[in-house]
Short mmCIF file of N, CA and C and ligand atoms in Angstrom, two decimals:
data_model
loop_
_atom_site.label_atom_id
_atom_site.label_comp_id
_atom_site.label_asym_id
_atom_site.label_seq_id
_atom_site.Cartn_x
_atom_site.Cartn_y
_atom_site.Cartn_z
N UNK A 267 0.85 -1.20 0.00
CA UNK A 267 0.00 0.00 0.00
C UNK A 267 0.87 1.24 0.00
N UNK A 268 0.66 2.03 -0.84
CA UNK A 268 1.42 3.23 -0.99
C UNK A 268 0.39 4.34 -0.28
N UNK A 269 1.47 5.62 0.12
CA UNK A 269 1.01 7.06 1.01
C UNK A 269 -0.60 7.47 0.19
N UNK A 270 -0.74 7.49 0.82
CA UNK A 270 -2.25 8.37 0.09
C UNK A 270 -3.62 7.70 -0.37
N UNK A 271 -3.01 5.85 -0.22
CA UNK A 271 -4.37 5.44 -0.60
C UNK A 271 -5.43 4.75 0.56
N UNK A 272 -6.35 4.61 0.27
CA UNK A 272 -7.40 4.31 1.05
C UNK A 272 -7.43 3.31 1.34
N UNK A 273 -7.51 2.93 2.98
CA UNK A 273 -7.68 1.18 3.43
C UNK A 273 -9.14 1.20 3.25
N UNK A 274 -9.42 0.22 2.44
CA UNK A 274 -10.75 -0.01 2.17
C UNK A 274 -11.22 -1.26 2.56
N UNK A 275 -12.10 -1.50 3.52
CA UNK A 275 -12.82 -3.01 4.57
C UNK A 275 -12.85 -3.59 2.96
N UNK A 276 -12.75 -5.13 3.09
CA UNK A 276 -12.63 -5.92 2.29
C UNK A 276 -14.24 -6.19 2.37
N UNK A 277 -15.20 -6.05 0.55
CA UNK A 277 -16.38 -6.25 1.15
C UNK A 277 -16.30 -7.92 1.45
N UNK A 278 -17.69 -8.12 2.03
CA UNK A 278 -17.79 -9.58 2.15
C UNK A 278 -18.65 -9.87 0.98
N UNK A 279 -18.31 -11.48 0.42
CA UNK A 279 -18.93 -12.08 -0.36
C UNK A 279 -20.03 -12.99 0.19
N UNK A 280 -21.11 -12.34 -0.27
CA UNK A 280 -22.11 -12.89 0.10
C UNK A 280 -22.48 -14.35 -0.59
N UNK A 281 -22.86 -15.65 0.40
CA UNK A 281 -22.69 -17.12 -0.03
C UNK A 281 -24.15 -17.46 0.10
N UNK A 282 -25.04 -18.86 -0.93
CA UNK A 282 -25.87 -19.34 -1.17
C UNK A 282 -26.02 -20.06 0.84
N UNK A 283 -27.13 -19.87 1.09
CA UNK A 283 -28.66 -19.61 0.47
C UNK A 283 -28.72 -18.05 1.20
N UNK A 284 -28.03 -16.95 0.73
CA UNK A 284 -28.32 -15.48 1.51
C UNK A 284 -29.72 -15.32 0.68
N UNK A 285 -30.21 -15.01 0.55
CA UNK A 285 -31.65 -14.34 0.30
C UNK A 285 -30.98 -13.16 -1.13
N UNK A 286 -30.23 -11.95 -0.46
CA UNK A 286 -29.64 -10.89 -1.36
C UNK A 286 -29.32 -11.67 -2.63
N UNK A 287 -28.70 -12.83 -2.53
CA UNK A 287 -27.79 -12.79 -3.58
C UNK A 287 -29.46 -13.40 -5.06
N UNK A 288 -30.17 -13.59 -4.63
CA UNK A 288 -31.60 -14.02 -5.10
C UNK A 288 -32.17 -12.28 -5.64
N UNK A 289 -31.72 -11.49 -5.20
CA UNK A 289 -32.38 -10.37 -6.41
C UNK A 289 -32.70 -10.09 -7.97
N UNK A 290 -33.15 -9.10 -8.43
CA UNK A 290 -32.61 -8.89 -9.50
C UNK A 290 -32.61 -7.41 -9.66
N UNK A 291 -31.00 -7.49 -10.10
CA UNK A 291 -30.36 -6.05 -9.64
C UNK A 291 -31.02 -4.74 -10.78
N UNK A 292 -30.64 -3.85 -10.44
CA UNK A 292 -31.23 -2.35 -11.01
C UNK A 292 -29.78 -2.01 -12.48
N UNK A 293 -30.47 -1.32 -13.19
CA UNK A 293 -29.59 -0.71 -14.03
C UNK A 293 -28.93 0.23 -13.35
N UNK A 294 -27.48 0.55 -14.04
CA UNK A 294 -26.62 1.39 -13.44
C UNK A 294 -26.53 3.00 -14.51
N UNK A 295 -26.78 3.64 -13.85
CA UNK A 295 -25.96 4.41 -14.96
C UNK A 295 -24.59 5.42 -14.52
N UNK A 296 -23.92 5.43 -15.30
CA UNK A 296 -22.35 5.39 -15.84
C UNK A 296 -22.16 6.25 -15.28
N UNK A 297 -22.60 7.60 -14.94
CA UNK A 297 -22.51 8.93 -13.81
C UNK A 297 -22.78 8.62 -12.87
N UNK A 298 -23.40 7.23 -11.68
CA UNK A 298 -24.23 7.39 -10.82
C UNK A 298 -22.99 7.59 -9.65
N UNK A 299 -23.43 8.02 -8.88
CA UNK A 299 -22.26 8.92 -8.10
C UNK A 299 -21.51 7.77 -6.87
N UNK A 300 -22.22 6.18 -6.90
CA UNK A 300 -21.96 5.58 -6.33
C UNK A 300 -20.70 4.57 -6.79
N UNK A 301 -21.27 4.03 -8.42
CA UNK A 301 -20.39 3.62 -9.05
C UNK A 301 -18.79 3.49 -8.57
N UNK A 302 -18.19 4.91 -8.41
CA UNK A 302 -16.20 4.06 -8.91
C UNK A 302 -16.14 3.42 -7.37
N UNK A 303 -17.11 3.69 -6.36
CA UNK A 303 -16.88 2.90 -4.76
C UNK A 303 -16.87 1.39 -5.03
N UNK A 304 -18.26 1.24 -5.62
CA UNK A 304 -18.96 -0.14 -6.56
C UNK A 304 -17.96 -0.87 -6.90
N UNK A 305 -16.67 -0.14 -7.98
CA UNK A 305 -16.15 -0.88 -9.07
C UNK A 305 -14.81 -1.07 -8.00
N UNK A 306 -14.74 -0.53 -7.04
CA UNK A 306 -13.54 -0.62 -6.00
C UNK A 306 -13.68 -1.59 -5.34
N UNK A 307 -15.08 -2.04 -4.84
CA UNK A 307 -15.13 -3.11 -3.98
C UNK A 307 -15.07 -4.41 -4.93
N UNK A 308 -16.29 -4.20 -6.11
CA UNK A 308 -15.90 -5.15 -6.60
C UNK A 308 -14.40 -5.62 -7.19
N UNK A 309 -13.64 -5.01 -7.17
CA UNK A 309 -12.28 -5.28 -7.83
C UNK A 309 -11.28 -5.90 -6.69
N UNK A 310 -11.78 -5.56 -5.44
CA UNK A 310 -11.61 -5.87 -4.18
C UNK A 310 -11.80 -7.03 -3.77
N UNK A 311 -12.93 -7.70 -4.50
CA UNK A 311 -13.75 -8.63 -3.65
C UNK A 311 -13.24 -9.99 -5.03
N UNK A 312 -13.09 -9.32 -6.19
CA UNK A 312 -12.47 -10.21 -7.23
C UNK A 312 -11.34 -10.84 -6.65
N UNK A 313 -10.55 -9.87 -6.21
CA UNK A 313 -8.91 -9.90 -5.94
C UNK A 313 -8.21 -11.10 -4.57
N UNK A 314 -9.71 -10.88 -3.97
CA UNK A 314 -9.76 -12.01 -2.91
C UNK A 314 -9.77 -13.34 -2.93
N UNK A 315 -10.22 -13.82 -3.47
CA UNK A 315 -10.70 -15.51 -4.28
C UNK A 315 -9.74 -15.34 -5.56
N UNK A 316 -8.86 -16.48 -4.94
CA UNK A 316 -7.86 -16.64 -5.90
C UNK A 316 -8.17 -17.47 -6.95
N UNK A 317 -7.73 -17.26 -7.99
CA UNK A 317 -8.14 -17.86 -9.27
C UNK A 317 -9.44 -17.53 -9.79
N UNK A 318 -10.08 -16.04 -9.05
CA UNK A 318 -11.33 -15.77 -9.49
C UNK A 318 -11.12 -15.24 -11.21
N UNK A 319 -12.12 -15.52 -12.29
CA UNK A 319 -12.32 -15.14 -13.32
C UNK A 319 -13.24 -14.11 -13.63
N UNK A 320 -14.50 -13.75 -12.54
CA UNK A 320 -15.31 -13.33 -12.55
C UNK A 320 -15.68 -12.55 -11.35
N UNK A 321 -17.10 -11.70 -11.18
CA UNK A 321 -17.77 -11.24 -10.10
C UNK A 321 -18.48 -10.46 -10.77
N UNK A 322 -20.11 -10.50 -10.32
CA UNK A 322 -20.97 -9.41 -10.10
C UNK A 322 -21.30 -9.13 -8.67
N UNK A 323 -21.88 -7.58 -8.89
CA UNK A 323 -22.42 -6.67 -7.49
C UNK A 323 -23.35 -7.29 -6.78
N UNK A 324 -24.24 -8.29 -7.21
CA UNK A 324 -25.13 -8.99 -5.88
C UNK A 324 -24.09 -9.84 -5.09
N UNK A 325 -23.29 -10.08 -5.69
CA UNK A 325 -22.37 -11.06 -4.30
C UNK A 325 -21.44 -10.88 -3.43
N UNK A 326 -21.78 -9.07 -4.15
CA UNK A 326 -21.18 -8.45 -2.46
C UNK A 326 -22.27 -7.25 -1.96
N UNK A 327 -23.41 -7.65 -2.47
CA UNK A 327 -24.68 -6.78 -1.53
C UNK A 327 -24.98 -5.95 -2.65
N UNK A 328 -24.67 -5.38 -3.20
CA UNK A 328 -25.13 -4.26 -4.59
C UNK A 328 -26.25 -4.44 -5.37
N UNK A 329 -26.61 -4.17 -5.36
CA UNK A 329 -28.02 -3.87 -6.08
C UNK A 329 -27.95 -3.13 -7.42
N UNK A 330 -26.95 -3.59 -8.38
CA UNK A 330 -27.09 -2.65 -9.04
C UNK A 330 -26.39 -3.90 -10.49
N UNK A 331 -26.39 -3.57 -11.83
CA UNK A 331 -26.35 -4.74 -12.84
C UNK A 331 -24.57 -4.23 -13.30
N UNK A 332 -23.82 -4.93 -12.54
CA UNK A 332 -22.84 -4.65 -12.86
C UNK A 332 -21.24 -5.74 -12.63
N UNK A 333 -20.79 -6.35 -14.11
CA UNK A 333 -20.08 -7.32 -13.56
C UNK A 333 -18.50 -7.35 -13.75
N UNK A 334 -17.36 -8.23 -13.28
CA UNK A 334 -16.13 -7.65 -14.25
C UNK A 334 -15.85 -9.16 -14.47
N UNK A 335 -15.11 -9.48 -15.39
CA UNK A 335 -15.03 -10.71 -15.90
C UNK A 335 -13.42 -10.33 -16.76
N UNK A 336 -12.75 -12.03 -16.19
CA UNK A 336 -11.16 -11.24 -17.00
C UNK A 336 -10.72 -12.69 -16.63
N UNK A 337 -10.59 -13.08 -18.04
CA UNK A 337 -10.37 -14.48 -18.15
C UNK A 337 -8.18 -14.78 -17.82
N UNK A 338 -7.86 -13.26 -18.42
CA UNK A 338 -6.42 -13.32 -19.19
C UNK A 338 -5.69 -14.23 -18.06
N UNK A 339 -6.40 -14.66 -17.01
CA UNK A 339 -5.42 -15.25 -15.76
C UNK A 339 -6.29 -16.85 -15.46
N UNK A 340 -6.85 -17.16 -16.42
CA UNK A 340 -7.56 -18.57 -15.82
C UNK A 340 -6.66 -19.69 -16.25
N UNK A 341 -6.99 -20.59 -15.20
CA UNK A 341 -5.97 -21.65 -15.49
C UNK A 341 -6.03 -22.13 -16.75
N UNK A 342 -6.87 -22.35 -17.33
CA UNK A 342 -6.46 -23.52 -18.61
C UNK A 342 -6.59 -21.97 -19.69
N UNK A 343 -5.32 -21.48 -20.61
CA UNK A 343 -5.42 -20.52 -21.68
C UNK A 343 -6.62 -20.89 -22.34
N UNK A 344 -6.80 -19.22 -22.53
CA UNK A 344 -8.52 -19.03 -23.32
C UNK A 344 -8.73 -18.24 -24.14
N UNK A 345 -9.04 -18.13 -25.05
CA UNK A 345 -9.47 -16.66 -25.97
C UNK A 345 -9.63 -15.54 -24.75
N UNK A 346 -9.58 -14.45 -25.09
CA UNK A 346 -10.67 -13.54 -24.09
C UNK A 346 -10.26 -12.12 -24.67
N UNK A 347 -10.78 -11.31 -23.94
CA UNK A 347 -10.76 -9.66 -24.48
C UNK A 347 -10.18 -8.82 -23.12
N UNK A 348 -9.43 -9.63 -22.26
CA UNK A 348 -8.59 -9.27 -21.10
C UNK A 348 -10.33 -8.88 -19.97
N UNK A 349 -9.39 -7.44 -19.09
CA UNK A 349 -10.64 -7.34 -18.21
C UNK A 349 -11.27 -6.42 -18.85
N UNK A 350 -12.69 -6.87 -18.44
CA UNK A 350 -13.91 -6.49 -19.00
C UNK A 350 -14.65 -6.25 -17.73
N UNK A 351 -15.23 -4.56 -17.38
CA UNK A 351 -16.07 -4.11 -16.62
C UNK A 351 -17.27 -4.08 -17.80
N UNK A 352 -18.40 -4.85 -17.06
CA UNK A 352 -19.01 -4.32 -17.62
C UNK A 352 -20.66 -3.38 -16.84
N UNK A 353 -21.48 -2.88 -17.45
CA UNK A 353 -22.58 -2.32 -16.58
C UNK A 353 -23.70 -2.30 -17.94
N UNK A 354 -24.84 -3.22 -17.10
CA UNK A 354 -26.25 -3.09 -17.58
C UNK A 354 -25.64 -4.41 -19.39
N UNK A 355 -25.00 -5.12 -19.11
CA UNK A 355 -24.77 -6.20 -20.38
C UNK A 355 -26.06 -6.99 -20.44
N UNK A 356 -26.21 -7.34 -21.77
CA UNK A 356 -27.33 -7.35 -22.58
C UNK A 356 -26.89 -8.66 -23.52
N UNK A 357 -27.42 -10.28 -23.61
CA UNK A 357 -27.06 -11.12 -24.72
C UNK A 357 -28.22 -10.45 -25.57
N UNK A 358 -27.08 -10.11 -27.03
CA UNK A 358 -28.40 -9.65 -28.10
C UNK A 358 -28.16 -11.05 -29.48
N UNK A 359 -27.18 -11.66 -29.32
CA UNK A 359 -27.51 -12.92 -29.80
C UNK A 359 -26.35 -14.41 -29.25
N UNK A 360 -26.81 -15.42 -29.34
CA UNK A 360 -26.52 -16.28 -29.04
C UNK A 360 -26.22 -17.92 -29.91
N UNK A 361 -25.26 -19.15 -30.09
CA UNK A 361 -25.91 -19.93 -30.66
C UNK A 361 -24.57 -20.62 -30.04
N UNK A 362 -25.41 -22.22 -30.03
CA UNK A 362 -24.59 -23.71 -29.36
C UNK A 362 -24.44 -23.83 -27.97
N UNK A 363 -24.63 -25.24 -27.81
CA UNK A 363 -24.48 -25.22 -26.06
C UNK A 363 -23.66 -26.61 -25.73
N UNK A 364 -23.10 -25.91 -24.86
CA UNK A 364 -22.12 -26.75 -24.12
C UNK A 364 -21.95 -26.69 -22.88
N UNK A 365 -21.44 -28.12 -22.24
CA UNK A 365 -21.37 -28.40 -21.17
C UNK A 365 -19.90 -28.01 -20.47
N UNK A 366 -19.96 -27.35 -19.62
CA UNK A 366 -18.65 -27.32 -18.77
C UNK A 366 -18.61 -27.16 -17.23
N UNK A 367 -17.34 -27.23 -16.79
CA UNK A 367 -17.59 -26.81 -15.25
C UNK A 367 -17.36 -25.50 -14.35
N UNK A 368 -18.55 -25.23 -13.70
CA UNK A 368 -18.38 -24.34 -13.23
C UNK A 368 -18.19 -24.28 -11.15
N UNK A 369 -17.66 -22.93 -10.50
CA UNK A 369 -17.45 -23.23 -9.54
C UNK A 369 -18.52 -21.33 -9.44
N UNK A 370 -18.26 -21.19 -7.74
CA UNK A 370 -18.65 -19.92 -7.95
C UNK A 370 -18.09 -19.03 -6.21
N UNK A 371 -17.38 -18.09 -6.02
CA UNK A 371 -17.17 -17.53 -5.06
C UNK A 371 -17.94 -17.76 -4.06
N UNK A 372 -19.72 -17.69 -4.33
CA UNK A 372 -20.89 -17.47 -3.49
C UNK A 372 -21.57 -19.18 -3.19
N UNK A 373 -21.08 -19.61 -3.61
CA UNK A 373 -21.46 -20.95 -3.72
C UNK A 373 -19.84 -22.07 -3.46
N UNK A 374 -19.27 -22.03 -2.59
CA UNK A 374 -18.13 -22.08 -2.52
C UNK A 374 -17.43 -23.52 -2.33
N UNK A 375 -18.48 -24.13 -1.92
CA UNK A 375 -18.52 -25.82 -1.58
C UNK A 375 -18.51 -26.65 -3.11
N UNK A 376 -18.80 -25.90 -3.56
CA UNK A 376 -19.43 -27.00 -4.92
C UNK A 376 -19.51 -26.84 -5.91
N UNK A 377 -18.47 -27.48 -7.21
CA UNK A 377 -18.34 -27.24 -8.70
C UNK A 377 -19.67 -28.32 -9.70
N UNK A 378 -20.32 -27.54 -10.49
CA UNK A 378 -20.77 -28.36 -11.36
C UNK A 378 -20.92 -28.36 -12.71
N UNK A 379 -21.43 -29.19 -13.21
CA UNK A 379 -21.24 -29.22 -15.17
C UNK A 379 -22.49 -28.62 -15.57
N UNK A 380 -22.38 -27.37 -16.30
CA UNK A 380 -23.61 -26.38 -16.58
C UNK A 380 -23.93 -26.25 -18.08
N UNK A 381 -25.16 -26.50 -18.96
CA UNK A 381 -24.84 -26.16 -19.82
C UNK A 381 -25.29 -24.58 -19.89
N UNK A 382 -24.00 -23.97 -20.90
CA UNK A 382 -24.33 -22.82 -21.58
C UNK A 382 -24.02 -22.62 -23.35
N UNK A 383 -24.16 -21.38 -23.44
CA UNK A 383 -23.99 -21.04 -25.21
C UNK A 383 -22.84 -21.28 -25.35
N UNK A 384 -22.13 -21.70 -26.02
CA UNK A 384 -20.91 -21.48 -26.82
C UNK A 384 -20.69 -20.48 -27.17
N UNK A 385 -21.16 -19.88 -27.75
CA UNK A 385 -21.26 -18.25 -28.46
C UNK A 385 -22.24 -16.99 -28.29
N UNK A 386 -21.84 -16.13 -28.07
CA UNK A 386 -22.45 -15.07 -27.55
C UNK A 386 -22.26 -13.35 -27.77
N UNK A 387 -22.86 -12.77 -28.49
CA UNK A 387 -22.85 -11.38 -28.70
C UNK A 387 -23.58 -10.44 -27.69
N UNK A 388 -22.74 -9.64 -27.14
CA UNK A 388 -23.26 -9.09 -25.29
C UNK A 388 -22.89 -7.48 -25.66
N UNK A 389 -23.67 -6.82 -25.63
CA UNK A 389 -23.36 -5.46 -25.82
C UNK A 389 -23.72 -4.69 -23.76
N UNK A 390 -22.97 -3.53 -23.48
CA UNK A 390 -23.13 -3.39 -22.49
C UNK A 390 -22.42 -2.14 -22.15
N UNK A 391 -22.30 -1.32 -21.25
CA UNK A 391 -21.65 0.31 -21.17
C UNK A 391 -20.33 -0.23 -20.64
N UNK A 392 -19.48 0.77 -21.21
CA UNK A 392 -18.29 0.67 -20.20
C UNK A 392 -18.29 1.60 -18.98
N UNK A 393 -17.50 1.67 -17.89
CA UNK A 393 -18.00 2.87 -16.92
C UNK A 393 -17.40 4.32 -17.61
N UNK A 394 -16.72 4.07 -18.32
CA UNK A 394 -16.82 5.46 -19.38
C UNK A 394 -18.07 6.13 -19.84
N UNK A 395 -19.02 4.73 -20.20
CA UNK A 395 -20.77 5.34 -20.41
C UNK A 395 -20.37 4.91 -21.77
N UNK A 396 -19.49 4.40 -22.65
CA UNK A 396 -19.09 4.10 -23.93
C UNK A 396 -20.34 2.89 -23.87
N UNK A 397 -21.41 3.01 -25.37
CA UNK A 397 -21.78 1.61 -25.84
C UNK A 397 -20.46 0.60 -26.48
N UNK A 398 -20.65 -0.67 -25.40
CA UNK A 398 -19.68 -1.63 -26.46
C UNK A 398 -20.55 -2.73 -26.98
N UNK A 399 -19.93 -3.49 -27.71
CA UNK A 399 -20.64 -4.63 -28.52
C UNK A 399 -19.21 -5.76 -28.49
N UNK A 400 -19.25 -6.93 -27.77
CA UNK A 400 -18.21 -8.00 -28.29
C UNK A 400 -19.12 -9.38 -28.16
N UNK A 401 -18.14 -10.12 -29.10
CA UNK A 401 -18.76 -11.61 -29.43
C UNK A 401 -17.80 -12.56 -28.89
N UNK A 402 -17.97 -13.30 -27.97
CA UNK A 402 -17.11 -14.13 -26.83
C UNK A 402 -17.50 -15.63 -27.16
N UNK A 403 -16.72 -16.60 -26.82
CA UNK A 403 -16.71 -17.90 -27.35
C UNK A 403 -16.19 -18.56 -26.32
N UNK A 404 -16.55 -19.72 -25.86
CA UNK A 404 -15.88 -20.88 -24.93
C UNK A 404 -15.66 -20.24 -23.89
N UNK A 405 -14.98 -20.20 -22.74
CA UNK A 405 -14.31 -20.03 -21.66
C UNK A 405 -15.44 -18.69 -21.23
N UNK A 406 -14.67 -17.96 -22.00
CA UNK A 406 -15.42 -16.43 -21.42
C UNK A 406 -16.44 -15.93 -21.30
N UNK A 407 -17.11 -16.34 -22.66
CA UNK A 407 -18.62 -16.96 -23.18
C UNK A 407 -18.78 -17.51 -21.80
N UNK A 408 -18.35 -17.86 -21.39
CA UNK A 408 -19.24 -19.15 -20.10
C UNK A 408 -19.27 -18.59 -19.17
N UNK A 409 -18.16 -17.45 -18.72
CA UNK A 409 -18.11 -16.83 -17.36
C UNK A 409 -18.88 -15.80 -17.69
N UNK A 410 -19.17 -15.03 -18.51
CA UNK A 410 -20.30 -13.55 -18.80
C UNK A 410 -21.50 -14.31 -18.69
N UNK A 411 -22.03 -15.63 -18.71
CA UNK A 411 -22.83 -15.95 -18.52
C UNK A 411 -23.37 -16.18 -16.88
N UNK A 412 -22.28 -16.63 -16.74
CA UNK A 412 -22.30 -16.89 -15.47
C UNK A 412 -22.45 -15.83 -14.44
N UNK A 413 -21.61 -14.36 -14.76
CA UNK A 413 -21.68 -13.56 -13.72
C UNK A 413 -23.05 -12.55 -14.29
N UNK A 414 -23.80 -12.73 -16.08
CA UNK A 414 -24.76 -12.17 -15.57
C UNK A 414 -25.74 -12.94 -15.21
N UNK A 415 -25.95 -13.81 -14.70
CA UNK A 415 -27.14 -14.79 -14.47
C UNK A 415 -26.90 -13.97 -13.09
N UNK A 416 -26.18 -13.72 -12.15
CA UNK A 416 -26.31 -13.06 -10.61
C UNK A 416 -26.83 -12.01 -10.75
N UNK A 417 -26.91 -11.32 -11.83
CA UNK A 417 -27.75 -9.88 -11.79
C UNK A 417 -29.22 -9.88 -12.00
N UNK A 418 -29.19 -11.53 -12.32
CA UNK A 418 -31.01 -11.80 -12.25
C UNK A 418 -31.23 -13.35 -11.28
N UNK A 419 -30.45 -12.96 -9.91
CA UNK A 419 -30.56 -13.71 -9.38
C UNK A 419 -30.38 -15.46 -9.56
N UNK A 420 -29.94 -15.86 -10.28
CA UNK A 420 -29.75 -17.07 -10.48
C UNK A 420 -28.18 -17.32 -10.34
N UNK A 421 -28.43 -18.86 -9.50
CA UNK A 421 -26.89 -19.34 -9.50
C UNK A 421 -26.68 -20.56 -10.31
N UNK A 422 -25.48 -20.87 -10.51
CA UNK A 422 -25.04 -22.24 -11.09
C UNK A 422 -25.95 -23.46 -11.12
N UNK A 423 -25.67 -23.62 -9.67
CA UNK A 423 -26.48 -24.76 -9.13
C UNK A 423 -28.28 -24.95 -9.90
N UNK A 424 -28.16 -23.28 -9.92
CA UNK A 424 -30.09 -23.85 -10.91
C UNK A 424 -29.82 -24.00 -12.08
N UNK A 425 -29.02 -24.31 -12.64
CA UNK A 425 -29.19 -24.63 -14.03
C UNK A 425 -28.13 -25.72 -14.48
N UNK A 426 -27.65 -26.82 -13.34
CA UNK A 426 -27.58 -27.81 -13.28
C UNK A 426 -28.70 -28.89 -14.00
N UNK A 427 -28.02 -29.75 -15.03
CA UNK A 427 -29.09 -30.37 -15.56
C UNK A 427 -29.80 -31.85 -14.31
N UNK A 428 -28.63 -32.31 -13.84
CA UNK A 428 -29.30 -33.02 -12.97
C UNK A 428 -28.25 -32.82 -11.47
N UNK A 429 -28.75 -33.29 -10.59
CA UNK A 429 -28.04 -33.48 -8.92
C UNK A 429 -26.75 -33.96 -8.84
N UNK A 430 -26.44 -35.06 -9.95
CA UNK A 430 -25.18 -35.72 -10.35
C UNK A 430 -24.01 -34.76 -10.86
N UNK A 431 -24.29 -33.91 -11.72
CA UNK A 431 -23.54 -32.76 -12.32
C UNK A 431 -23.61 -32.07 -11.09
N UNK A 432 -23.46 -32.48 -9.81
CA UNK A 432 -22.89 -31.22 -8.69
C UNK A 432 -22.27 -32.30 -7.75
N UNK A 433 -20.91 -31.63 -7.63
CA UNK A 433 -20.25 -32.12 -7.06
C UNK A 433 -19.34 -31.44 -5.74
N UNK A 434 -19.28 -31.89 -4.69
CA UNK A 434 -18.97 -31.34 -3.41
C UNK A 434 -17.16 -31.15 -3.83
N UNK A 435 -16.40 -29.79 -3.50
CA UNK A 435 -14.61 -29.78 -4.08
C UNK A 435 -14.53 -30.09 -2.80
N UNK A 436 -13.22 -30.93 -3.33
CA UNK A 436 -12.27 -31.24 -2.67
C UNK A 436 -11.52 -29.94 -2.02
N UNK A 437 -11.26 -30.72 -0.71
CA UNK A 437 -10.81 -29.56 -0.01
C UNK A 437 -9.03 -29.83 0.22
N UNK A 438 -8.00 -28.85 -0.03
CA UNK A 438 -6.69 -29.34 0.41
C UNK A 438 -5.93 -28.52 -0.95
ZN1 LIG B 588 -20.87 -16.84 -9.34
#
């Protein structure tokens, strides 16, 4: 920590079955005066959970549609578009589905095999307030899915095709 910056409480990540993390969060907009606190904690709360790829604002209490996703550090190399903040993201098209595994900060006990799209066109603001538009595939594709399904309340675990595809991690 260098002179001048702010000790900031580490938020907490809120874990299944909290009630909060079951919302469905509000649009943000790109001036809102709460925002760069928002994008602090969340970057905060990313930084904590090692090997995290992902995070949205309901899973650290926020109420608001906003996620960051940044593959460039996941274990197995992936396509990706580095880190990606995004606010108020939007799938405006989609096609193919595949099975893979997922884990989740908020859900912390338990990885399972989910299907999602393969492919995906997600337009969404940057906190600049810039409209972007990108088309994501495999890996990353899977985690933008994943962290916006928390902005409409849904976790992994519900979209497990059966009980078998969830599996308790190993701990060690
Ligand atoms: Zn998650």
């Amino acid at each position: 920590m260098t002179a001048g910056q702010q000790a900031l409480e580490a938020p907490v990540i809120l874990t299944y079955p909290d009630a909060r993390l079951r919302r469905v969060a509000r649009a943000v907009a790109p001036d809102d005066a709460s925002l760069p606190l928002a994008l602090r904690q969340l970057e905060q709360a990313m930084g904590a959970g090692p090997g995290a790829v992902g995070i949205a604002a309901p899973q650290i209490g926020l109420d608001q549609r906003i996620i960051i996703v940044d593959c460039s550090a996941a274990r197995r190399p992936c396509r990706h578009h580095g880190r990606l903040v995004m606010l108020n993201p939007v799938i405006e098209d989609r096609h193919g589905r595949v099975l893979g595994r997922e884990g989740c900060l908020s859900v912390p006990d338990w990885v399972g095999m989910v299907p999602r799209s393969q492919w995906i066109r997600v337009s969404f603001l940057s906190p600049e307030g810039e409209t972007r538009r990108i088309e994501s595939s495999g890996f990353e594709a899977r985690v933008i899915q994943h962290e916006m399904d928390h902005l409409d309340g849904i976790l992994f675990i519900d979209r497990v095709v059966s009980v078998r595809d969830l599996v308790r991690r190993t701990k060690g």
